[in-house]
Amino acid sequence: LEIVGLLGGSELTRVSTLIPLENNASDPTRRFEADRHSLVHGLKILRESRLELCALYHSHPNGPALPSKVDLENAQWDVPMLIVDAVTLTVRAWRLVDGSEVKLEVIS
């Protein structure tokens, strides 16, 4: 199934919190649609924790970690979208509003 969620942090470029959201898509094996109530609740958690929305994430159960046509058509947020290829466990980030890739860096 496709997963979907929010990534928050104290700076837009430093993620410290992952908030999974419920997927309400009619076919969650091929699409994601964040449940409105879980989305509002997730945004409330970020606000109450004084965190910013850094990115969104979702998976492609059969790969690849590239935006699909549907992802691009449904782009509504001006934050990066991390796409997880569940086959290869590859993660890439995209700014879906313009289709550009965003570089990821893991800091431990």
Short mmCIF file of C-alpha atoms in Angstrom, two decimals:
data_model
loop_
_atom_site.label_atom_id
_atom_site.label_comp_id
_atom_site.label_asym_id
_atom_site.label_seq_id
_atom_site.Cartn_x
_atom_site.Cartn_y
_atom_site.Cartn_z
CA LEU A 1 0.00 0.00 0.00
CA GLU A 2 1.08 3.59 -0.52
CA ILE A 3 1.99 5.44 2.63
CA VAL A 4 1.74 9.20 3.13
CA GLY A 5 2.80 11.62 5.83
CA LEU A 6 4.35 14.87 6.99
CA LEU A 7 7.94 15.72 7.86
CA GLY A 8 8.53 18.55 10.32
CA GLY A 9 11.51 20.31 11.77
CA SER A 10 12.81 23.41 13.47
CA GLU A 11 14.23 24.63 10.18
CA LEU A 12 12.85 23.98 6.72
CA THR A 13 16.02 22.09 5.81
CA ARG A 14 16.35 19.93 8.96
CA VAL A 15 13.74 17.25 9.49
CA SER A 16 13.29 15.92 13.02
CA THR A 17 9.70 14.61 13.07
CA LEU A 18 7.77 12.14 10.92
CA ILE A 19 3.97 12.08 11.17
CA PRO A 20 2.23 9.26 9.27
CA LEU A 21 -1.19 10.06 7.82
CA GLU A 22 -4.06 7.74 6.97
CA ASN A 23 -4.37 6.94 3.25
CA ASN A 24 -8.02 7.25 2.18
CA ALA A 25 -7.50 6.55 -1.53
CA SER A 26 -10.05 4.25 -3.16
CA ASP A 27 -7.12 2.11 -4.37
CA PRO A 28 -4.29 2.57 -1.83
CA THR A 29 -2.14 0.08 -3.76
CA ARG A 30 -1.79 2.64 -6.56
CA ARG A 31 -2.60 6.07 -5.09
CA PHE A 32 -2.54 8.10 -1.93
CA GLU A 33 -5.04 10.57 -0.57
CA ALA A 34 -4.28 11.87 2.91
CA ASP A 35 -7.25 11.65 5.22
CA ARG A 36 -8.33 15.23 5.94
CA HIS A 37 -8.73 14.67 9.68
CA SER A 38 -5.32 13.03 10.08
CA LEU A 39 -3.77 15.82 7.98
CA VAL A 40 -5.30 18.54 10.17
CA HIS A 41 -4.24 16.63 13.29
CA GLY A 42 -0.68 16.25 11.93
CA LEU A 43 -0.43 19.97 11.13
CA LYS A 44 -1.75 20.75 14.63
CA ILE A 45 0.98 18.56 16.15
CA LEU A 46 3.61 20.47 14.18
CA ARG A 47 2.20 23.84 15.22
CA GLU A 48 1.93 22.88 18.89
CA SER A 49 5.50 21.55 18.79
CA ARG A 50 6.65 24.80 17.15
CA LEU A 51 7.87 22.87 14.12
CA GLU A 52 7.61 23.82 10.48
CA LEU A 53 6.30 21.62 7.69
CA CYS A 54 9.53 20.69 5.88
CA ALA A 55 8.18 18.14 3.41
CA LEU A 56 5.57 15.53 2.64
CA TYR A 57 6.30 11.91 1.81
CA HIS A 58 4.62 9.01 0.09
CA SER A 59 5.62 5.67 -1.33
CA HIS A 60 5.46 3.94 -4.67
CA PRO A 61 5.03 0.25 -3.73
CA ASN A 62 6.29 -0.91 -7.13
CA GLY A 63 8.78 1.96 -7.69
CA PRO A 64 10.30 4.13 -8.96
CA ALA A 65 11.11 7.13 -6.72
CA LEU A 66 10.01 9.49 -9.47
CA PRO A 67 6.88 11.66 -9.52
CA SER A 68 4.02 9.99 -11.37
CA LYS A 69 1.72 11.88 -13.70
CA VAL A 70 -0.92 11.82 -10.94
CA ASP A 71 1.61 13.15 -8.38
CA LEU A 72 2.37 16.11 -10.65
CA GLU A 73 -1.28 16.76 -11.50
CA ASN A 74 -2.27 16.78 -7.81
CA ALA A 75 0.62 18.91 -6.54
CA GLN A 76 -0.77 21.42 -4.04
CA TRP A 77 2.03 22.02 -1.55
CA ASP A 78 5.09 24.20 -2.12
CA VAL A 79 7.32 21.94 -0.02
CA PRO A 80 9.37 18.98 -1.22
CA MET A 81 7.70 15.58 -1.65
CA LEU A 82 9.87 12.65 -0.72
CA ILE A 83 9.00 9.60 -2.79
CA VAL A 84 10.02 6.19 -1.49
CA ASP A 85 10.59 3.36 -3.98
CA ALA A 86 9.47 0.41 -1.82
CA VAL A 87 11.22 -2.10 -4.11
CA THR A 88 14.75 -0.65 -3.97
CA LEU A 89 14.22 1.49 -0.83
CA THR A 90 15.45 4.49 -2.78
CA VAL A 91 14.24 7.89 -1.57
CA ARG A 92 14.28 11.00 -3.75
CA ALA A 93 12.75 14.42 -3.14
CA TRP A 94 10.88 16.55 -5.64
CA ARG A 95 9.29 19.97 -5.71
CA LEU A 96 6.15 18.78 -7.48
CA VAL A 97 4.84 22.26 -8.36
CA ASP A 98 7.66 22.58 -10.93
CA GLY A 99 8.93 18.98 -11.18
CA SER A 100 12.45 19.77 -10.00
CA GLU A 101 14.49 17.37 -7.89
CA VAL A 102 15.65 18.46 -4.42
CA LYS A 103 18.96 17.20 -3.06
CA LEU A 104 18.71 15.16 0.16
CA GLU A 105 21.45 15.01 2.74
CA VAL A 106 21.38 12.76 5.79
CA ILE A 107 22.92 14.34 8.89
CA SER A 108 23.41 12.15 11.92
#
